[in-house]
Amino acid sequence: MRVADEIAEKLNDAFSPRELEVVDDSASHAGHANAPEAGQSHFNVRIRADALAGQSRIARHRAVHTAIGAELMGRIHALAIDADA
């Protein structure tokens, strides 16, 4: 399974979002220091979910990281998050 699909599955399970977009941006970082040659390392997430309502920006980001899980987060080099209710 592609990493982007794993991220989307975990976020769907955790938040049942109204809107979710996971974009693999690894190709834009090919050749950069510490960027794996195999790709699947840089991602942009845009999520809109009622479960994030009333949380600070930091709390929303922490919730996304927690939902993705430590094992999968350990395989991701960079994750840009746009999260809101």
C-alpha positions as MATLAB code, in Angstrom:
seq = 'MRVADEIAEKLNDAFSPRELEVVDDSASHAGHANAPEAGQSHFNVRIRADALAGQSRIARHRAVHTAIGAELMGRIHALAIDADA';
ca = [
       0.000    0.000    0.000;
       1.255    3.468   -0.830;
       2.134    5.662    2.146;
      -0.373    8.334    1.017;
      -3.113    5.698    1.096;
      -2.036    4.570    4.580;
      -2.158    8.177    5.815;
      -5.617    8.707    4.292;
      -6.943    5.462    5.783;
      -5.746    6.337    9.280;
      -7.127    9.893    9.107;
     -10.477    8.686    7.747;
     -10.734    6.140   10.566;
      -9.821    8.673   13.251;
     -11.785   11.730   12.122;
     -14.416   10.832    9.486;
     -13.509   14.098    7.755;
     -15.770   16.071    5.437;
     -12.730   16.812    3.338;
      -9.415   14.999    3.092;
      -6.631   15.357    0.587;
      -3.270   13.621    0.923;
      -0.702   14.598   -1.689;
       2.636   12.829   -2.146;
       5.051   15.689   -2.854;
       8.170   13.515   -2.762;
       9.086   14.113   -6.413;
       9.576   17.812   -5.632;
      12.238   16.862   -3.080;
      14.155   14.226   -5.039;
      17.885   14.647   -4.566;
      17.567   16.710   -1.382;
      19.582   15.694    1.654;
      17.994   12.771    3.534;
      15.261   12.338    0.919;
      14.966    8.611    0.194;
      15.521    7.612   -3.422;
      12.385    5.456   -3.305;
      10.231    8.530   -2.618;
       7.056    8.362   -0.518;
       8.646   10.649    2.049;
       7.096   14.138    1.717;
       3.356   14.695    2.074;
       0.811   17.497    2.245;
      -2.413   16.842    4.163;
      -5.528   19.006    4.012;
      -8.228   17.839    6.415;
     -11.539   19.310    7.532;
     -13.286   17.448   10.337;
     -15.756   18.326   13.083;
     -13.562   16.400   15.532;
     -10.952   19.168   15.219;
     -13.361   21.966   16.173;
     -12.307   24.159   19.077;
      -8.706   22.924   19.049;
      -5.685   25.153   18.671;
      -3.511   24.778   15.600;
      -0.932   22.862   17.636;
      -3.590   20.543   19.088;
      -4.950   19.826   15.588;
      -1.462   18.971   14.332;
      -0.833   16.734   17.340;
      -4.151   14.975   16.737;
      -3.191   14.304   13.113;
       0.226   12.969   14.160;
      -1.381   10.742   16.792;
      -3.934    9.401   14.310;
      -1.214    8.596   11.782;
       0.726    6.766   14.476;
       4.376    6.573   15.481;
       5.291    3.720   13.128;
       4.031    5.469   10.005;
       5.288    8.896   11.145;
       8.726    7.305   11.470;
       8.667    6.498    7.751;
       7.722   10.053    6.709;
      10.464   12.646    6.246;
       8.178   15.706    6.001;
       4.471   16.290    6.602;
       2.738   19.608    5.914;
      -0.648   19.824    7.635;
      -3.578   22.127    6.880;
      -6.141   21.060    9.489;
      -9.368   22.767   10.515;
     -12.904   22.031   11.654;
];
